mmCIF file of C-alpha atoms in Angstrom:
data_model
loop_
_atom_site.group_PDB
_atom_site.id
_atom_site.type_symbol
_atom_site.label_atom_id
_atom_site.label_comp_id
_atom_site.label_asym_id
_atom_site.label_seq_id
_atom_site.Cartn_x
_atom_site.Cartn_y
_atom_site.Cartn_z
ATOM 1 C CA UNK A 29 17.964 44.619 133.200
ATOM 2 C CA UNK A 30 17.073 47.250 132.151
ATOM 3 C CA UNK A 31 15.948 45.818 128.559
ATOM 4 C CA UNK A 32 14.580 43.140 130.245
ATOM 5 C CA UNK A 33 12.324 45.457 133.248
ATOM 6 C CA UNK A 34 9.863 46.392 130.917
ATOM 7 C CA UNK A 35 9.009 43.085 128.992
ATOM 8 C CA UNK A 36 9.025 41.276 132.309
ATOM 9 C CA UNK A 37 6.557 43.770 133.553
ATOM 10 C CA UNK A 38 4.212 43.644 131.169
ATOM 11 C CA UNK A 39 4.225 39.688 131.288
ATOM 12 C CA UNK A 40 4.035 39.509 134.518
ATOM 13 C CA UNK A 41 1.092 41.870 135.140
ATOM 14 C CA UNK A 42 -0.941 40.027 132.459
ATOM 15 C CA UNK A 43 -0.347 37.156 133.123
ATOM 16 C CA UNK A 44 -0.339 37.533 137.290
ATOM 17 C CA UNK A 45 -3.276 39.312 137.998
ATOM 18 C CA UNK A 46 -4.728 39.363 134.048
ATOM 19 C CA UNK A 47 -7.559 37.110 135.686
ATOM 20 C CA UNK A 48 -8.760 39.841 138.737
ATOM 21 C CA UNK A 49 -9.218 42.563 136.724
ATOM 22 C CA UNK A 50 -10.758 44.394 133.828
ATOM 23 C CA UNK A 51 -9.262 43.762 130.654
ATOM 24 C CA UNK A 52 -9.324 47.484 130.593
ATOM 25 C CA UNK A 53 -8.227 48.027 134.016
ATOM 26 C CA UNK A 54 -5.014 45.634 133.191
ATOM 27 C CA UNK A 55 -4.481 47.591 130.020
ATOM 28 C CA UNK A 56 -3.644 50.856 131.595
ATOM 29 C CA UNK A 57 -1.486 49.394 134.863
ATOM 30 C CA UNK A 58 0.167 47.760 131.491
ATOM 31 C CA UNK A 59 1.122 51.183 129.910
ATOM 32 C CA UNK A 60 1.496 53.870 132.599
ATOM 33 C CA UNK A 61 4.577 50.391 134.173
ATOM 34 C CA UNK A 62 6.251 49.109 131.119
ATOM 35 C CA UNK A 63 6.140 54.052 129.870
ATOM 36 C CA UNK A 64 7.999 54.407 132.875
ATOM 37 C CA UNK A 65 10.204 51.294 133.052
ATOM 38 C CA UNK A 66 11.197 52.528 129.167
ATOM 39 C CA UNK A 67 11.896 56.541 131.013
ATOM 40 C CA UNK A 68 13.545 55.055 133.531
ATOM 41 C CA UNK A 69 16.268 52.539 131.461
ATOM 42 C CA UNK A 70 16.260 55.154 128.617
ATOM 43 C CA UNK A 71 19.750 56.384 129.696
ATOM 44 C CA UNK A 72 21.219 53.415 129.535
ATOM 45 C CA UNK A 73 19.876 52.064 126.142
ATOM 46 C CA UNK A 74 22.100 52.918 122.996
ATOM 47 C CA UNK A 75 20.941 55.002 119.810
ATOM 48 C CA UNK A 76 17.648 53.891 118.070
ATOM 49 C CA UNK A 77 18.969 55.253 114.704
ATOM 50 C CA UNK A 78 22.298 54.168 112.483
ATOM 51 C CA UNK A 79 24.401 55.350 109.797
ATOM 52 C CA UNK A 80 22.126 56.114 107.774
ATOM 53 C CA UNK A 81 18.823 58.553 107.306
ATOM 54 C CA UNK A 82 16.140 58.660 110.232
ATOM 55 C CA UNK A 83 13.412 59.375 107.622
ATOM 56 C CA UNK A 84 14.135 56.288 105.329
ATOM 57 C CA UNK A 85 14.557 53.796 107.988
ATOM 58 C CA UNK A 86 10.494 54.792 109.034
ATOM 59 C CA UNK A 87 9.672 54.430 105.160
ATOM 60 C CA UNK A 88 11.097 51.390 105.354
ATOM 61 C CA UNK A 89 10.020 50.116 108.251
ATOM 62 C CA UNK A 90 6.757 51.168 107.694
ATOM 63 C CA UNK A 91 7.029 49.174 104.350
ATOM 64 C CA UNK A 92 8.529 46.328 106.200
ATOM 65 C CA UNK A 93 5.664 46.343 109.050
ATOM 66 C CA UNK A 94 3.077 45.689 105.831
ATOM 67 C CA UNK A 95 4.932 42.701 104.869
ATOM 68 C CA UNK A 96 4.926 41.783 108.006
ATOM 69 C CA UNK A 97 1.175 41.882 109.032
ATOM 70 C CA UNK A 98 0.637 39.526 105.794
ATOM 71 C CA UNK A 99 3.052 37.257 106.415
ATOM 72 C CA UNK A 100 1.357 37.232 110.357
ATOM 73 C CA UNK A 101 -1.993 36.309 109.529
ATOM 74 C CA UNK A 102 -0.323 34.187 106.496
ATOM 75 C CA UNK A 103 1.397 32.047 109.049
ATOM 76 C CA UNK A 104 -0.773 32.256 111.982
ATOM 77 C CA UNK A 105 -3.954 31.416 110.184
ATOM 78 C CA UNK A 106 -4.006 27.673 109.429
ATOM 79 C CA UNK A 107 -2.589 26.831 113.928
ATOM 80 C CA UNK A 108 -5.113 29.669 114.874
ATOM 81 C CA UNK A 109 -7.896 28.340 117.645
ATOM 82 C CA UNK A 110 -10.864 28.910 115.294
ATOM 83 C CA UNK A 111 -13.026 28.960 118.234
ATOM 84 C CA UNK A 112 -15.370 31.574 118.575
ATOM 85 C CA UNK A 113 -13.720 34.324 120.493
ATOM 86 C CA UNK A 114 -15.940 38.048 121.413
ATOM 87 C CA UNK A 115 -14.944 41.059 120.200
ATOM 88 C CA UNK A 116 -13.430 43.081 122.315
ATOM 89 C CA UNK A 117 -15.692 46.660 123.172
ATOM 90 C CA UNK A 118 -14.355 49.776 122.279
ATOM 91 C CA UNK A 119 -12.592 50.869 125.219
ATOM 92 C CA UNK A 120 -10.554 47.452 125.562
ATOM 93 C CA UNK A 121 -9.303 47.439 121.759
ATOM 94 C CA UNK A 122 -8.847 50.967 121.601
ATOM 95 C CA UNK A 123 -6.395 50.569 124.734
ATOM 96 C CA UNK A 124 -4.823 47.289 123.153
ATOM 97 C CA UNK A 125 -3.796 48.644 120.334
ATOM 98 C CA UNK A 126 -2.206 51.204 122.511
ATOM 99 C CA UNK A 127 -0.304 48.998 123.853
ATOM 100 C CA UNK A 128 0.144 46.661 120.824
ATOM 101 C CA UNK A 129 0.860 49.156 118.573
ATOM 102 C CA UNK A 130 3.237 52.091 120.828
ATOM 103 C CA UNK A 131 4.651 50.639 123.200
ATOM 104 C CA UNK A 132 5.594 46.614 123.234
ATOM 105 C CA UNK A 133 7.651 47.354 119.825
ATOM 106 C CA UNK A 134 9.624 49.167 121.274
ATOM 107 C CA UNK A 135 10.472 47.457 125.268
ATOM 108 C CA UNK A 136 10.590 44.450 122.063
ATOM 109 C CA UNK A 137 12.657 45.476 119.920
ATOM 110 C CA UNK A 138 14.973 45.990 122.312
ATOM 111 C CA UNK A 139 15.490 43.513 123.820
ATOM 112 C CA UNK A 140 15.457 41.206 121.248
ATOM 113 C CA UNK A 141 16.633 42.832 118.193
ATOM 114 C CA UNK A 142 18.893 45.731 120.749
ATOM 115 C CA UNK A 143 20.041 43.053 123.473
ATOM 116 C CA UNK A 144 19.791 38.975 123.022
ATOM 117 C CA UNK A 145 21.193 39.725 119.813
ATOM 118 C CA UNK A 146 24.123 41.818 120.344
ATOM 119 C CA UNK A 147 24.960 39.755 122.911
ATOM 120 C CA UNK A 148 24.312 36.475 121.086
ATOM 121 C CA UNK A 149 26.941 38.327 118.376
ATOM 122 C CA UNK A 150 29.677 38.417 121.053
ATOM 123 C CA UNK A 151 28.831 35.252 122.355
ATOM 124 C CA UNK A 152 29.912 33.515 118.146
ATOM 125 C CA UNK A 153 32.611 36.246 118.093
ATOM 126 C CA UNK A 154 34.068 35.087 120.831
ATOM 127 C CA UNK A 155 33.692 31.196 120.243
ATOM 128 C CA UNK A 156 35.193 31.867 116.958
ATOM 129 C CA UNK A 157 37.948 33.314 118.885
ATOM 130 C CA UNK A 158 38.880 30.289 120.759
ATOM 131 C CA UNK A 159 37.894 31.670 124.024
ATOM 132 C CA UNK A 160 37.536 29.379 126.840
ATOM 133 C CA UNK A 161 33.634 30.524 128.198
ATOM 134 C CA UNK A 162 32.328 32.613 125.430
ATOM 135 C CA UNK A 163 29.644 33.163 127.088
ATOM 136 C CA UNK A 164 31.508 34.255 130.125
ATOM 137 C CA UNK A 165 33.183 36.839 128.441
ATOM 138 C CA UNK A 166 30.285 38.110 126.345
ATOM 139 C CA UNK A 167 28.623 39.044 129.239
ATOM 140 C CA UNK A 168 31.550 40.060 131.682
ATOM 141 C CA UNK A 169 33.898 40.835 129.224
ATOM 142 C CA UNK A 170 32.174 43.220 126.458
ATOM 143 C CA UNK A 171 29.321 45.483 125.836
ATOM 144 C CA UNK A 172 26.668 45.109 123.647
ATOM 145 C CA UNK A 173 27.557 48.689 122.542
ATOM 146 C CA UNK A 174 30.514 47.885 121.228
ATOM 147 C CA UNK A 175 28.317 46.010 118.083
ATOM 148 C CA UNK A 176 28.976 48.054 114.914
ATOM 149 C CA UNK A 177 25.491 48.828 112.828
ATOM 150 C CA UNK A 178 25.365 46.911 110.550
ATOM 151 C CA UNK A 179 27.303 43.567 112.254
ATOM 152 C CA UNK A 180 25.225 39.991 112.231
ATOM 153 C CA UNK A 181 25.920 36.490 112.360
ATOM 154 C CA UNK A 182 24.207 33.948 111.937
ATOM 155 C CA UNK A 183 24.167 32.313 115.437
ATOM 156 C CA UNK A 184 22.580 36.306 116.654
ATOM 157 C CA UNK A 185 19.959 36.041 113.593
ATOM 158 C CA UNK A 186 18.683 32.471 114.912
ATOM 159 C CA UNK A 187 18.991 33.328 118.801
ATOM 160 C CA UNK A 188 17.493 36.275 118.300
ATOM 161 C CA UNK A 189 14.139 35.062 116.889
ATOM 162 C CA UNK A 190 13.762 31.689 119.453
ATOM 163 C CA UNK A 191 13.985 34.035 122.136
ATOM 164 C CA UNK A 192 11.495 36.193 120.122
ATOM 165 C CA UNK A 193 9.512 32.872 119.196
ATOM 166 C CA UNK A 194 10.063 31.289 123.024
ATOM 167 C CA UNK A 195 7.557 34.501 124.311
ATOM 168 C CA UNK A 196 4.463 33.626 121.546
ATOM 169 C CA UNK A 197 2.009 30.753 122.095
ATOM 170 C CA UNK A 198 2.390 27.975 120.865
ATOM 171 C CA UNK A 199 0.973 28.372 117.583
ATOM 172 C CA UNK A 200 2.089 31.376 117.337
ATOM 173 C CA UNK A 201 5.308 30.084 116.855
ATOM 174 C CA UNK A 202 4.962 29.217 112.645
ATOM 175 C CA UNK A 203 3.747 33.788 112.257
ATOM 176 C CA UNK A 204 6.714 34.258 114.673
ATOM 177 C CA UNK A 205 9.882 32.300 112.886
ATOM 178 C CA UNK A 206 8.915 34.348 109.716
ATOM 179 C CA UNK A 207 8.355 37.778 111.680
ATOM 180 C CA UNK A 208 11.910 37.514 113.539
ATOM 181 C CA UNK A 209 13.379 36.043 110.173
ATOM 182 C CA UNK A 210 11.809 39.631 108.749
ATOM 183 C CA UNK A 211 13.006 42.080 111.981
ATOM 184 C CA UNK A 212 16.492 40.087 111.854
ATOM 185 C CA UNK A 213 16.848 41.392 108.012
ATOM 186 C CA UNK A 214 15.535 44.412 108.388
ATOM 187 C CA UNK A 215 18.204 45.321 111.065
ATOM 188 C CA UNK A 216 21.278 44.349 109.057
ATOM 189 C CA UNK A 217 20.104 46.116 106.659
ATOM 190 C CA UNK A 218 19.606 49.636 108.007
ATOM 191 C CA UNK A 219 21.641 49.311 110.169
ATOM 192 C CA UNK A 220 19.551 50.641 113.716
ATOM 193 C CA UNK A 221 17.192 49.678 115.646
ATOM 194 C CA UNK A 222 14.404 52.553 114.817
ATOM 195 C CA UNK A 223 13.637 50.683 111.600
ATOM 196 C CA UNK A 224 12.233 47.374 113.761
ATOM 197 C CA UNK A 225 10.258 49.688 116.254
ATOM 198 C CA UNK A 226 8.387 51.527 113.373
ATOM 199 C CA UNK A 227 8.424 48.180 111.147
ATOM 200 C CA UNK A 228 6.905 46.121 114.409
ATOM 201 C CA UNK A 229 4.337 49.062 115.824
ATOM 202 C CA UNK A 230 3.492 49.222 112.352
ATOM 203 C CA UNK A 231 2.448 45.431 112.194
ATOM 204 C CA UNK A 232 0.652 44.888 115.393
ATOM 205 C CA UNK A 233 -1.213 48.418 113.636
ATOM 206 C CA UNK A 234 -2.299 46.464 110.756
ATOM 207 C CA UNK A 235 -3.056 42.748 111.926
ATOM 208 C CA UNK A 236 -5.104 45.189 115.011
ATOM 209 C CA UNK A 237 -7.058 46.595 112.093
ATOM 210 C CA UNK A 238 -7.508 43.356 109.740
ATOM 211 C CA UNK A 239 -8.322 41.960 113.037
ATOM 212 C CA UNK A 240 -11.889 44.038 113.376
ATOM 213 C CA UNK A 241 -12.498 44.773 109.725
ATOM 214 C CA UNK A 242 -12.690 41.111 109.037
ATOM 215 C CA UNK A 243 -14.415 40.342 112.627
ATOM 216 C CA UNK A 244 -10.932 37.643 113.106
ATOM 217 C CA UNK A 245 -10.434 37.562 116.837
ATOM 218 C CA UNK A 246 -8.965 34.254 117.367
ATOM 219 C CA UNK A 247 -5.832 36.292 115.123
ATOM 220 C CA UNK A 248 -5.173 38.286 118.320
#
């Protein structure tokens, strides 16, 4: 629950009351509510850093984030709706930028590359050990805190990427697949979640300013 709660709160506020209040108020509510949930749940999270230098992970994260925004734009542009989209107001843009650039990367990476990736890895390991009920073993007899930094399986990569993709609209799926695989690779190489959070944040911030600069609001 600590790993899923911020994501669920964000999605609920966006979908349930998104059309009944202004975008500005909605984003303010999302920022406040999700930040509060993250603060509440923080004691249950495993460390974001790993065996390698945090400074190095930040640097690799920024570089991967720049690559990520290029991948996202290339894979999204052919499938994104081409209908005219009204530009966001300055206030809405700033609030969405704050949410997408500073908040979403934390709870999405904690859930996708943190919890889902590690749970899928433990499930695949239980299957290799011929456990009768590998998913139950992973859920009830293992803890994701036991996963060593850098451990991975193709099952973990694929499942965490597919779960990440499922949280996006259908026309975003090719871009989400590319980005999800990039984040999985970064997690394996750097052996920490900090690099993924920084990369995700960099991608979202760069995308926002690309959309603002090019007036390509249909991409955001």
